[in-house]
Tab-separated table of N, CA and C in Angstrom:
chain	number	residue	atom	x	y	z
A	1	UNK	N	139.672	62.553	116.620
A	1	UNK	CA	140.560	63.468	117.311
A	1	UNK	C	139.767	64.644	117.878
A	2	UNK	N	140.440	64.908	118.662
A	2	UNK	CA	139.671	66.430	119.013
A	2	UNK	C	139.886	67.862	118.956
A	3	UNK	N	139.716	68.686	118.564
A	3	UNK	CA	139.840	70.030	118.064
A	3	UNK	C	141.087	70.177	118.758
A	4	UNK	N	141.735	70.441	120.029
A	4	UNK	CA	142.577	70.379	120.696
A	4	UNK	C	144.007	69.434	119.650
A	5	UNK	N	143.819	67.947	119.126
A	5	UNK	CA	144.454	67.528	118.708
A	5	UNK	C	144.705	67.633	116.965
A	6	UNK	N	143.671	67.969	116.621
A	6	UNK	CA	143.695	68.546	114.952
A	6	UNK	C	144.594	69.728	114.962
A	7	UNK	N	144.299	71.089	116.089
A	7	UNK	CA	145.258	72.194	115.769
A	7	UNK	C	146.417	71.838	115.482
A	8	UNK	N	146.775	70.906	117.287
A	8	UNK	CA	148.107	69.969	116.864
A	8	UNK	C	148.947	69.668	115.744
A	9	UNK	N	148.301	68.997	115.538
A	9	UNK	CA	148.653	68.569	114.172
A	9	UNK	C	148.970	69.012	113.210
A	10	UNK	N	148.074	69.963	113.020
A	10	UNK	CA	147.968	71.432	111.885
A	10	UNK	C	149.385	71.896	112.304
A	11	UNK	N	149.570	72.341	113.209
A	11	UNK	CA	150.562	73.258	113.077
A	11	UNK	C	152.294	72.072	112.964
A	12	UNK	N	152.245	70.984	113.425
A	12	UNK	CA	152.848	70.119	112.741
A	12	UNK	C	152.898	69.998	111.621
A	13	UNK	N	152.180	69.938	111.004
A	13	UNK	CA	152.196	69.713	109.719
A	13	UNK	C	152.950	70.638	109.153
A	14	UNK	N	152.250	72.049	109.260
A	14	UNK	CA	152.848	73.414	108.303
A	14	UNK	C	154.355	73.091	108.961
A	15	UNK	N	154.512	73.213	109.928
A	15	UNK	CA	155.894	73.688	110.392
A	15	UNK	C	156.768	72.677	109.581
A	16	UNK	N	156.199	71.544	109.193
A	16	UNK	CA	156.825	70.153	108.377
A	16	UNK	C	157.138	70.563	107.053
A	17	UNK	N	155.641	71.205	106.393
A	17	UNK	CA	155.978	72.020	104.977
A	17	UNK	C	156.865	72.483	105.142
A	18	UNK	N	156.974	73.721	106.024
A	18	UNK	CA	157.825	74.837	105.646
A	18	UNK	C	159.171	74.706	105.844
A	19	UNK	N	159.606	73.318	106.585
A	19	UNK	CA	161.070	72.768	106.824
A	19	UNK	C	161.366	72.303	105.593
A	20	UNK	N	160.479	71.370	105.138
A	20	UNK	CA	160.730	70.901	104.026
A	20	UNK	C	159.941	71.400	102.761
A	21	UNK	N	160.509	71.864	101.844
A	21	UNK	CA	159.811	72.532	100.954
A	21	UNK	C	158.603	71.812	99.855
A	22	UNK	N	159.718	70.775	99.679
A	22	UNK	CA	159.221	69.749	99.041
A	22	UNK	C	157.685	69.037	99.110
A	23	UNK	N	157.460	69.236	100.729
A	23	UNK	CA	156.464	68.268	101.412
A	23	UNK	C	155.105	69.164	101.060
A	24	UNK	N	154.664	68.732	100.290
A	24	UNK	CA	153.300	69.540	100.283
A	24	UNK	C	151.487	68.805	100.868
A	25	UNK	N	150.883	70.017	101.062
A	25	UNK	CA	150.175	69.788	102.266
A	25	UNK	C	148.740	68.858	101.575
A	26	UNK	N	149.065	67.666	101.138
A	26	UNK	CA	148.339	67.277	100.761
A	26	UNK	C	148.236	65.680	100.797
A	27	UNK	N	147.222	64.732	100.781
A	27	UNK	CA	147.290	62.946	100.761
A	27	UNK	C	147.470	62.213	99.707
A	28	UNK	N	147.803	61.070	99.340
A	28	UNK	CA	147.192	60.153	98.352
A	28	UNK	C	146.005	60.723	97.986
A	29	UNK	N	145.590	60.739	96.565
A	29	UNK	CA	144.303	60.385	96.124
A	29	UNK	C	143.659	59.386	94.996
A	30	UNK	N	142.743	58.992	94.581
A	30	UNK	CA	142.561	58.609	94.142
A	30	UNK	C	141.961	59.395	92.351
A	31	UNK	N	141.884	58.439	91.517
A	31	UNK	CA	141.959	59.616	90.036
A	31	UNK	C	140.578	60.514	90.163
A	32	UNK	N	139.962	60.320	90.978
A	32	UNK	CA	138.489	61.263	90.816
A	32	UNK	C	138.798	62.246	92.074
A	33	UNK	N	139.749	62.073	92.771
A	33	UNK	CA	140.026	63.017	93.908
A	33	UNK	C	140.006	62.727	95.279
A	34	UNK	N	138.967	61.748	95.143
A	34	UNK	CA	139.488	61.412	96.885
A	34	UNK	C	140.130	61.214	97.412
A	35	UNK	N	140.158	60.773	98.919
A	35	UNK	CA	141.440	60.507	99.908
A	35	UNK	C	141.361	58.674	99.306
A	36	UNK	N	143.007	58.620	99.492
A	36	UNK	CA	142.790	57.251	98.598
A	36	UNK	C	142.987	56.395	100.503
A	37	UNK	N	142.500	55.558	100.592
A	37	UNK	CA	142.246	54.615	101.778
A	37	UNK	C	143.477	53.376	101.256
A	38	UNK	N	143.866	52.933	100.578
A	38	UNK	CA	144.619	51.916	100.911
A	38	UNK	C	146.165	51.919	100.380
A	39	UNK	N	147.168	51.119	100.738
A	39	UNK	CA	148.813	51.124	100.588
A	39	UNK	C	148.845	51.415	99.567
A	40	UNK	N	150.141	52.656	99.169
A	40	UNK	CA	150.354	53.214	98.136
A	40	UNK	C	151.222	51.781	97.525
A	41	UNK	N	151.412	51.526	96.230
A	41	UNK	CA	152.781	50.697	95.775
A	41	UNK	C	154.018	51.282	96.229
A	42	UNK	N	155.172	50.685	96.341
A	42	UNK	CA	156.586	51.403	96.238
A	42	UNK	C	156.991	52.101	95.489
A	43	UNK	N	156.516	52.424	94.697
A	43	UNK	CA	156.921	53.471	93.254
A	43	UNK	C	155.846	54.708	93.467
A	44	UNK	N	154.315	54.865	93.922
A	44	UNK	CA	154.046	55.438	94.574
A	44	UNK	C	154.564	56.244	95.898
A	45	UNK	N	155.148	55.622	96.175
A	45	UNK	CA	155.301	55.816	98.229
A	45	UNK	C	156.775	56.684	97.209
A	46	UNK	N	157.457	55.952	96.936
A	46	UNK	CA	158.820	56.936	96.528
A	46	UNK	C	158.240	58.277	95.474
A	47	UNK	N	157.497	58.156	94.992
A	47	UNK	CA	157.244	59.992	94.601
A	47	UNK	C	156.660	60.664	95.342
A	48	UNK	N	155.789	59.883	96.458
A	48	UNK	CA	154.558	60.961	96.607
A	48	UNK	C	155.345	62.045	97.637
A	49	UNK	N	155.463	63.399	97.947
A	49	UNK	CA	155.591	63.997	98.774
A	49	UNK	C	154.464	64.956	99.897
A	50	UNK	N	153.850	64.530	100.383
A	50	UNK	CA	152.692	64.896	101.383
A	50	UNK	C	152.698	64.335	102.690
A	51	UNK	N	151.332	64.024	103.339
A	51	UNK	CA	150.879	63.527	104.241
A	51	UNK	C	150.613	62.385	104.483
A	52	UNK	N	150.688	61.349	104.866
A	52	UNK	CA	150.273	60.182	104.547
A	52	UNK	C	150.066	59.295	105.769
A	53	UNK	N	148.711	58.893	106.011
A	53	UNK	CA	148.541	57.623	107.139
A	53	UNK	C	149.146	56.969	107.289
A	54	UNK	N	149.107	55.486	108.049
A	54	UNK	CA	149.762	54.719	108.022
A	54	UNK	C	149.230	53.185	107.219
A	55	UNK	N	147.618	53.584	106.821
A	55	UNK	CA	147.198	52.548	106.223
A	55	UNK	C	147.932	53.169	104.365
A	56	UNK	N	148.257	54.077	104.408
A	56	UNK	CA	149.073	54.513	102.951
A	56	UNK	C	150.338	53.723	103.071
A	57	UNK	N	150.607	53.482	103.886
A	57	UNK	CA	152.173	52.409	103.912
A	57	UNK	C	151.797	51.535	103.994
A	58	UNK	N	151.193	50.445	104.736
A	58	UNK	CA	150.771	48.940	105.239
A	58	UNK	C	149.490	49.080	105.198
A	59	UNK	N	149.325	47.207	104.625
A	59	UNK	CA	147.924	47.056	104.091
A	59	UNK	C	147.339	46.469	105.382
A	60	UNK	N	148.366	46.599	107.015
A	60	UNK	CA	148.458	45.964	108.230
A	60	UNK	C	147.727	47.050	109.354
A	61	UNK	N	147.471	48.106	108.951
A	61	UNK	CA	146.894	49.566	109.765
A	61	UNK	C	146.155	50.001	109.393
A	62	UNK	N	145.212	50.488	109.968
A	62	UNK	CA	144.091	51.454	109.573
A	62	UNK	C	144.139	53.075	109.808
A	63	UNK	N	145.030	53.357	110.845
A	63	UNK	CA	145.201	54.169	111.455
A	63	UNK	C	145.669	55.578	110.288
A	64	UNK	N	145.002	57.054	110.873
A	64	UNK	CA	144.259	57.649	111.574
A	64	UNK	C	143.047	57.035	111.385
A	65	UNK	N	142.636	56.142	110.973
A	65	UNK	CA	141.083	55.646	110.830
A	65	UNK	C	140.374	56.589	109.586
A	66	UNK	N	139.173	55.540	109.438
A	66	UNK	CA	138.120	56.198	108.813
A	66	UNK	C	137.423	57.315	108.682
A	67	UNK	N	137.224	57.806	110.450
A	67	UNK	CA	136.977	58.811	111.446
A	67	UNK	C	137.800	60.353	111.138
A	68	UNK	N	139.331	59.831	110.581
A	68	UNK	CA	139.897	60.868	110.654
A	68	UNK	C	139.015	62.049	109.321
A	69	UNK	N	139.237	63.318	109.597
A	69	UNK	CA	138.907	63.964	108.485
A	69	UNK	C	139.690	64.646	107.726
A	70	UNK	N	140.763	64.148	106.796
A	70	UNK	CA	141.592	64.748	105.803
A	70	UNK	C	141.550	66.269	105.253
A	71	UNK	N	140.102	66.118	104.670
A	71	UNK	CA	139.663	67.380	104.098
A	71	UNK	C	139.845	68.320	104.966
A	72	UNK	N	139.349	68.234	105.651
A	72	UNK	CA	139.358	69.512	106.926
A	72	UNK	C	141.014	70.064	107.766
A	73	UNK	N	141.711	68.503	108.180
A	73	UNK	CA	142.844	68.653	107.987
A	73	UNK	C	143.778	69.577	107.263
A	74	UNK	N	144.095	68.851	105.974
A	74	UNK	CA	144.672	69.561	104.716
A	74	UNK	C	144.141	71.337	104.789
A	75	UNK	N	143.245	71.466	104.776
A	75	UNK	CA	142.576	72.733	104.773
A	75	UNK	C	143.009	73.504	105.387
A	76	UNK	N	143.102	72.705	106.825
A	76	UNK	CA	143.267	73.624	108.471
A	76	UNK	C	145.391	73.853	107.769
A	77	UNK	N	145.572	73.085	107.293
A	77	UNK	CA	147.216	72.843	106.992
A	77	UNK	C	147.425	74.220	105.915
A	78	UNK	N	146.171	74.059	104.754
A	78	UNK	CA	146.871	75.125	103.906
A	78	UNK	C	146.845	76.378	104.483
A	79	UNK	N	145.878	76.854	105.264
A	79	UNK	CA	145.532	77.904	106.066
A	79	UNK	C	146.537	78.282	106.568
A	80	UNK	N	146.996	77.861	107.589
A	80	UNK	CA	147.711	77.717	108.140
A	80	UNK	C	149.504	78.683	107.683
A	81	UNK	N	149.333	77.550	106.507
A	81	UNK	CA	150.642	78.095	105.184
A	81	UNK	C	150.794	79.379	105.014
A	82	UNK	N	149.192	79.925	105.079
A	82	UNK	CA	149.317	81.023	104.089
A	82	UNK	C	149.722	82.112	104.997
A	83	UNK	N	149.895	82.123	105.996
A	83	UNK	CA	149.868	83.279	107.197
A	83	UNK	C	151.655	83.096	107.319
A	84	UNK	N	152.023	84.426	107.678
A	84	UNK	CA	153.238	84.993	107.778
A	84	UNK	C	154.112	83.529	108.760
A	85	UNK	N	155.297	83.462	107.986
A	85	UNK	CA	156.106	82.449	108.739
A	85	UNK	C	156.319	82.828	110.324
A	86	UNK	N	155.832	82.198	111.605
A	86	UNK	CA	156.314	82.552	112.589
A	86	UNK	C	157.893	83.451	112.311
């Protein structure tokens, strides 16, 4: 993506948090912390409340890709949070 389309996003995102309270600004991970890369189970997918690709739903997508950068994402998202509600 490109800086242009990450802000995007970013501010999608927060504006998503802050509609929904629930939704917090964060992915799947895995137990040591990483971004977890593949389909959550259904019992997963029904608790998790965050962000989630589309390879987190279907084991049929890859998409945002490999490429994408979560960390930085999430980051640009909590940032974001912390600044006075429009």
């Amino acid at each position: 993506l490109t800086p242009q389309q990450y802000a995007t996003l970013v501010k999608l995102a927060a504006g998503l948090c802050r509609a929904f309270p629930t939704l917090r600004p964060d992915c799947p991970r895995a137990a040591q912390g990483a971004v977890r890369m593949d389909a959550l189970s259904d019992a997963e997918f029904a608790q998790f409340r965050g962000s989630l690709g589309h390879f987190h739903i279907t084991k049929d997508k890859q998409d945002p890709g490999p490429a994408f950068d979560w960390e930085r994402f999430l980051a640009a998202v909590r940032d974001e949070l912390a600044k006075p509600a429009p």
